[in-house]
Amino acid sequence: MPFLSRGSVSPAIKHAVCALALGSLLMLPLAAQAERIFVSNEKDNTVSVIDGESLEVVETIRVGRRPRAMAFSSDGSELFVAVGDDEAIDMIDLESLQVVRSQSAGDDPEVIRVDPNRPHVYISNEDDNIVSVIDYERRTLVTEIPVGVEPEGLGISPDGRWLISTSETSNMAHIIDLEAMEAVHHRLVGARPRHAEFTHDGRKAWVSSEIAGVVSILDMEESFDVEHVIRFDVPGVPRETVQAVGVALTSDGRYAFVALGPSNRVAVVDQQSYEVLDYLLVGQRVWHLALNGDESRLYTTNGVSGDVTVIEVDDLRAVKSIPVGRFPWGVIVEP
Amino acid sequence: MRTLSRSLCWLAMGGLACGLAWPTLLPADTPAPIVVGYLGMERPDDREPLSVLDPVLDDDGLQGARLGISDNNASAQFLGQEFVLHEVEVAEDGDVGEALERLVEQGAEWIVSGLPGEAVSELMAHPARGDRVVFNAASPDDELRGEACHPELYHTTPSRRMLADALAQFLGYKKWDRWALVYGNTEEDRILAEVLRGAAERYGHRIVGEEMWPHDPLARRAEGGFHAIQREIPVFVQELPEHDVLVIADETDYFGEYFPYQTWAPRPVVGTQGLIATPWHRAHESWGAVQLQRRFEEFAERRMTPRDFGAWLAVRSLGEAAARTGSVERQTILDYLLSEEFELAGYLGLPVSYRTWNHQLRQPILITGPRMVASVSPQEGYLHPRSPLDSLGADEGESTCRF
């Protein structure tokens, strides 16, 4: 699949091209199948595939050792899985559901993000204090960007201009200019920052901190500063167990969902006022979150209980838990 | 890929070293660096681990402080701060005061101590210290956190009582509440036995019998040593009443390692050998600990010990406080260390912080076998109004420390 080069095509055209590409895909018989949810099981070296209609595991894909973060290639044909102990990214063909190739990815790749415009995958290499950039079509290393100690979370702006890398020991959000491929701003956030997620309009970034149990909101238009900190207080739960990890934001700007780790809760936050609206009880040690295509459902991975909780977004209710492999880490819904 | 990755790294950074060796790109108006002094003591010649599998270390603790400085500087460079370490080691019966004077002359404003308890008290009382703060990263003496506490003394390594409480909670979870206690003939072991008795009482266990191991250390590598041990240990413990666990108190590691599999009754060995309570262990890899383990091993070319971990925590505490406050001033940093805001990620699942009443770092404690972590205390169900972590060690109400 040829990629669209940056700057030469307007976003509107890009979307149209994407829609066309998707449209032609939809003509295929495969189009009839329901939404699929992919869950990486860190201890089992597998990816579970859940059928979005029956809410059951329909397939289990064997991958490399210690699978964690996942991302789709921009053309939606492959699923990339960071397999940390194999120091690689396994690429799963979404038709055959098999690993078709594996790309070496430096020391202990944990979190990956795919560039919306270029065939780039960004990888946080925890042991080397760098973010690696790999061209997944040419299968070459593009560059390495130095950041703080133990880079972990990565977030990419919808326009592909900014990448945020969070470093767990430096406790910083490093804001990387993807044109220059270098970190240009460094902002302190809460202890052990884990995850970065841009709002759909690209104006803010939500950065969660596991140990501090907070989410820092960064202004991504002018100052790049932390302009608000959201704290969580789950009644009846020890404060130390409230640890913020995964973040999912609805595209209409209404809700934010924050996984609160060993407190076994997902916080529902008003995306505009930052007010915490509710805490939803899910499985044990909830880690990452994903919204489905029409954002009617939220899926959570619960590491200790080894399951996925399904939450209906309309009435903010957990409706089902689906047993998956051991230590489910990441979750992603097929676009 | 590895080679390529390395060479690209060199290119990208214009020839500056990659990885841990961070370039110090400091702006012109850089404030004075934060100078830390590490004061260690030479290992006594007869202090070697009983098992030949354990390395004999001469830089125990020091390497943790060095890595802490390196980690601090990786962040400090983005904030216009810099950390510097000076190191002094005194002989076993050396002059602690003289070593301190040397560190002070080199500009050390903060001291990390790898000294045993008595030498820590000496250090605190020495006039050269001025009002410099000392982080005790090595001594588990409860006295230093109690009667002998000092407002300028902080403890990053857990007290004996914290370790004993952590073990007692786990044994409570297992309902193994009949303990037989065997302790060594050293002063440390006499104190530890006393602390274990206290922990047993607090957590509803019963010590059904006690024996003191009367012998001095044996030759570490005697030919056929185990033949004698195999006959000696069962006889030594067979008079002990029916028990669930055999608790060993052998801090200097001179006999406890002989006990597993040699007991009269088929009972697990716990305490300072067998299943142990410790702030750090190589088998611990949860909560990102694998990153610290790897970083340390690459840095020091050996495994990280509990003492390294204590020194690392001390230096990292300073790094965290300086980064958060944007200050290198002593009082600003200290105020922050003791504030509610201070939370350090210690790779133990819960944030660690200092107790205001005795300056002990509250921290989870690993319960581990020689090759695999069994659990982490505090155990679920042991409640505390402030933090479950305060169920380990002397609590505010009972502490005998008065600053």
Tab-separated table of C-alpha atoms in Angstrom, chain A residues 55-279:
chain	number	residue	atom	x	y	z
A	55	LEU	CA	-18.704	-11.039	23.028
A	56	GLU	CA	-16.808	-14.304	23.067
A	57	VAL	CA	-13.226	-15.196	22.292
A	58	VAL	CA	-13.283	-16.615	18.777
A	59	GLU	CA	-9.556	-16.954	18.152
A	60	THR	CA	-6.271	-16.994	20.051
A	61	ILE	CA	-3.197	-15.972	18.091
A	62	ARG	CA	0.247	-17.137	19.191
A	63	VAL	CA	2.722	-14.267	19.136
A	64	GLY	CA	6.232	-13.587	20.468
A	65	ARG	CA	7.159	-13.310	24.119
A	66	ARG	CA	5.559	-10.714	26.380
A	67	PRO	CA	3.081	-9.016	24.058
A	68	ARG	CA	1.937	-5.610	25.281
A	69	ALA	CA	0.998	-2.561	23.170
A	70	MET	CA	-0.761	-2.952	19.830
A	71	ALA	CA	-1.507	-0.653	16.886
A	72	PHE	CA	-2.986	-1.022	13.415
A	73	SER	CA	-1.037	-0.195	10.288
A	74	SER	CA	-2.457	2.952	8.652
A	75	ASP	CA	-4.108	0.923	5.902
A	76	GLY	CA	-5.792	-1.285	8.475
A	77	SER	CA	-4.493	-4.507	6.997
A	78	GLU	CA	-2.164	-5.497	9.816
A	79	LEU	CA	-2.060	-5.453	13.577
A	80	PHE	CA	1.308	-4.636	15.143
A	81	VAL	CA	2.098	-6.164	18.520
A	82	ALA	CA	5.127	-5.136	20.572
A	83	VAL	CA	6.663	-8.342	21.936
A	84	GLY	CA	9.093	-7.031	24.543
A	85	ASP	CA	11.106	-10.124	25.408
A	86	ASP	CA	11.685	-10.883	21.712
A	87	GLU	CA	12.740	-7.257	21.122
A	88	ALA	CA	10.440	-7.160	18.121
A	89	ILE	CA	7.120	-6.107	16.680
A	90	ASP	CA	5.017	-8.987	15.398
A	91	MET	CA	2.820	-8.087	12.461
A	92	ILE	CA	-0.465	-9.968	12.257
A	93	ASP	CA	-2.322	-10.196	8.973
A	94	LEU	CA	-5.923	-9.324	9.795
A	95	GLU	CA	-7.382	-11.736	7.259
A	96	SER	CA	-5.483	-14.880	8.166
A	97	LEU	CA	-4.979	-13.805	11.812
A	98	GLN	CA	-1.409	-15.041	11.740
A	99	VAL	CA	1.898	-13.424	12.406
A	100	VAL	CA	3.229	-12.852	8.912
A	101	ARG	CA	6.431	-11.034	9.804
A	102	SER	CA	8.402	-9.765	12.705
A	103	GLN	CA	10.392	-6.546	12.807
A	104	SER	CA	13.235	-6.131	15.261
A	105	ALA	CA	12.493	-3.163	17.454
A	106	GLY	CA	15.400	-2.500	19.826
A	107	ASP	CA	15.610	-3.206	23.546
A	108	ASP	CA	12.385	-4.158	25.280
A	109	PRO	CA	9.757	-2.420	23.119
A	110	GLU	CA	6.682	-1.786	25.248
A	111	VAL	CA	4.465	0.887	23.735
A	112	ILE	CA	4.014	1.572	20.025
A	113	ARG	CA	2.124	4.142	17.993
A	114	VAL	CA	1.614	4.379	14.237
A	115	ASP	CA	1.987	7.660	12.347
A	116	PRO	CA	-1.265	8.686	10.622
A	117	ASN	CA	0.594	10.020	7.550
A	118	ARG	CA	3.825	8.116	7.138
A	119	PRO	CA	4.567	4.406	7.414
A	120	HIS	CA	6.299	5.039	10.709
A	121	VAL	CA	5.918	3.155	13.915
A	122	TYR	CA	7.171	4.833	17.096
A	123	ILE	CA	8.511	2.569	19.786
A	124	SER	CA	9.457	3.323	23.382
A	125	ASN	CA	12.580	1.350	24.271
A	126	GLU	CA	12.547	1.366	28.056
A	127	ASP	CA	16.070	0.186	28.628
A	128	ASP	CA	17.756	2.593	26.234
A	129	ASN	CA	16.039	5.900	27.075
A	130	ILE	CA	15.075	6.393	23.452
A	131	VAL	CA	12.075	6.417	21.163
A	132	SER	CA	12.868	4.460	17.996
A	133	VAL	CA	11.277	5.309	14.693
A	134	ILE	CA	10.894	2.451	12.248
A	135	ASP	CA	9.655	2.543	8.668
A	136	TYR	CA	7.448	-0.544	8.563
A	137	GLU	CA	7.236	-0.641	4.796
A	138	ARG	CA	10.919	-0.380	4.050
A	139	ARG	CA	11.698	-2.150	7.305
A	140	THR	CA	14.430	0.249	8.268
A	141	LEU	CA	15.286	2.214	11.337
A	142	VAL	CA	14.582	5.874	10.570
A	143	THR	CA	16.060	7.426	13.688
A	144	GLU	CA	16.249	7.269	17.460
A	145	ILE	CA	15.070	10.147	19.651
A	146	PRO	CA	16.683	10.518	23.102
A	147	VAL	CA	14.236	11.096	25.965
A	148	GLY	CA	14.259	10.611	29.769
A	149	VAL	CA	14.792	7.469	31.851
A	150	GLU	CA	12.440	4.602	30.998
A	151	PRO	CA	10.257	5.924	28.221
A	152	GLU	CA	6.874	4.267	28.369
A	153	GLY	CA	3.687	5.955	27.175
A	154	LEU	CA	3.388	7.349	23.656
A	155	GLY	CA	0.659	9.551	22.250
A	156	ILE	CA	0.474	10.938	18.747
A	157	SER	CA	-1.538	13.989	17.696
A	158	PRO	CA	-4.283	13.313	15.144
A	159	ASP	CA	-2.429	15.400	12.520
A	160	GLY	CA	0.825	13.542	13.129
A	161	ARG	CA	2.690	16.695	14.155
A	162	TRP	CA	3.441	15.827	17.801
A	163	LEU	CA	4.459	12.741	19.649
A	164	ILE	CA	4.452	12.655	23.437
A	165	SER	CA	6.773	10.222	25.177
A	166	THR	CA	6.398	9.775	28.919
A	167	SER	CA	9.430	8.696	30.925
A	168	GLU	CA	8.598	6.677	34.011
A	169	THR	CA	11.615	7.532	36.125
A	170	SER	CA	12.177	11.104	34.950
A	171	ASN	CA	8.447	11.694	35.454
A	172	MET	CA	8.257	13.820	32.350
A	173	ALA	CA	6.224	14.219	29.219
A	174	HIS	CA	8.702	14.796	26.401
A	175	ILE	CA	7.004	16.565	23.530
A	176	ILE	CA	8.565	15.515	20.262
A	177	ASP	CA	8.255	17.548	17.092
A	178	LEU	CA	7.786	14.871	14.432
A	179	GLU	CA	9.030	17.108	11.638
A	180	ALA	CA	12.339	17.715	13.354
A	181	MET	CA	12.248	14.303	15.046
A	182	GLU	CA	13.433	15.694	18.341
A	183	ALA	CA	12.077	16.386	21.790
A	184	VAL	CA	11.482	20.120	22.063
A	185	HIS	CA	9.601	20.493	25.363
A	186	HIS	CA	9.954	18.596	28.624
A	187	ARG	CA	7.235	18.884	31.249
A	188	LEU	CA	7.110	17.332	34.700
A	189	VAL	CA	3.963	15.318	35.330
A	190	GLY	CA	2.851	12.944	38.129
A	191	ALA	CA	5.063	10.082	39.301
A	192	ARG	CA	5.515	7.203	36.841
A	193	PRO	CA	3.678	8.508	33.795
A	194	ARG	CA	2.236	5.637	31.804
A	195	HIS	CA	0.069	6.743	28.955
A	196	ALA	CA	-0.535	9.737	26.687
A	197	GLU	CA	-3.673	10.318	24.659
A	198	PHE	CA	-4.561	13.328	22.491
A	199	THR	CA	-8.083	14.684	22.345
A	200	HIS	CA	-9.635	14.163	18.933
A	201	ASP	CA	-9.258	17.862	18.080
A	202	GLY	CA	-5.573	17.641	18.983
A	203	ARG	CA	-5.713	20.592	21.378
A	204	LYS	CA	-4.990	18.747	24.584
A	205	ALA	CA	-3.116	15.680	25.663
A	206	TRP	CA	-4.091	13.553	28.631
A	207	VAL	CA	-1.126	12.027	30.425
A	208	SER	CA	-1.823	9.460	33.168
A	209	SER	CA	0.536	8.748	36.083
A	210	GLU	CA	0.429	5.355	37.718
A	211	ILE	CA	2.092	6.021	41.062
A	212	ALA	CA	0.730	9.544	41.555
A	213	GLY	CA	-2.709	8.339	40.496
A	214	VAL	CA	-3.439	11.495	38.518
A	215	VAL	CA	-4.008	12.629	34.950
A	216	SER	CA	-2.236	15.772	33.737
A	217	ILE	CA	-3.848	17.776	30.965
A	218	LEU	CA	-1.320	19.390	28.634
A	219	ASP	CA	-2.113	22.309	26.396
A	220	MET	CA	-0.878	21.290	22.935
A	221	GLU	CA	-1.589	24.548	21.108
A	222	GLU	CA	0.640	27.177	22.716
A	223	SER	CA	2.247	26.661	26.068
A	224	PHE	CA	2.626	22.855	26.103
A	225	ASP	CA	2.291	23.228	29.877
A	226	VAL	CA	0.281	21.173	32.309
A	227	GLU	CA	-2.873	23.250	32.674
A	228	HIS	CA	-4.892	20.952	34.891
A	229	VAL	CA	-4.423	17.884	37.071
A	230	ILE	CA	-7.269	15.453	37.640
A	231	ARG	CA	-7.200	13.556	40.945
A	232	PHE	CA	-9.224	10.497	41.780
A	233	ASP	CA	-10.719	9.549	45.089
A	234	VAL	CA	-12.514	6.235	45.079
A	235	PRO	CA	-14.608	5.910	48.247
A	236	GLY	CA	-13.640	2.969	50.437
A	237	VAL	CA	-10.478	2.144	48.489
A	238	PRO	CA	-6.922	2.752	49.816
A	239	ARG	CA	-5.456	5.794	48.110
A	240	GLU	CA	-2.284	3.911	47.070
A	241	THR	CA	-4.262	1.479	44.938
A	242	VAL	CA	-5.717	4.294	42.847
A	243	GLN	CA	-3.233	4.302	39.967
A	244	ALA	CA	-4.025	5.940	36.649
A	245	VAL	CA	-3.017	3.983	33.549
A	246	GLY	CA	-5.052	3.636	30.339
A	247	VAL	CA	-7.051	6.581	28.951
A	248	ALA	CA	-9.782	6.553	26.287
A	249	LEU	CA	-11.451	9.729	25.003
A	250	THR	CA	-14.727	9.879	23.108
A	251	SER	CA	-14.509	11.759	19.816
A	252	ASP	CA	-17.478	14.015	20.670
A	253	GLY	CA	-15.455	15.498	23.531
A	254	ARG	CA	-17.935	14.305	26.147
A	255	TYR	CA	-16.322	11.530	28.172
A	256	ALA	CA	-12.880	10.442	29.198
A	257	PHE	CA	-12.343	7.026	30.703
A	258	VAL	CA	-9.355	6.393	32.934
A	259	ALA	CA	-8.292	2.909	34.079
A	260	LEU	CA	-7.377	3.047	37.779
A	261	GLY	CA	-5.222	-0.084	38.111
A	262	PRO	CA	-5.452	-2.100	41.345
A	263	SER	CA	-8.405	-0.061	42.634
A	264	ASN	CA	-10.352	-2.115	40.062
A	265	ARG	CA	-12.260	0.935	38.856
A	266	VAL	CA	-12.613	2.912	35.650
A	267	ALA	CA	-13.167	6.617	36.216
A	268	VAL	CA	-15.648	8.434	34.000
A	269	VAL	CA	-14.552	12.045	33.541
A	270	ASP	CA	-16.215	14.991	31.845
A	271	GLN	CA	-13.767	15.750	29.040
A	272	GLN	CA	-14.514	19.504	29.178
A	273	SER	CA	-14.902	20.319	32.892
A	274	TYR	CA	-12.517	17.543	34.091
A	275	GLU	CA	-15.067	16.643	36.748
A	276	VAL	CA	-15.028	12.970	37.750
A	277	LEU	CA	-18.573	11.756	37.136
A	278	ASP	CA	-18.432	8.154	38.262
A	279	TYR	CA	-16.282	5.142	39.148
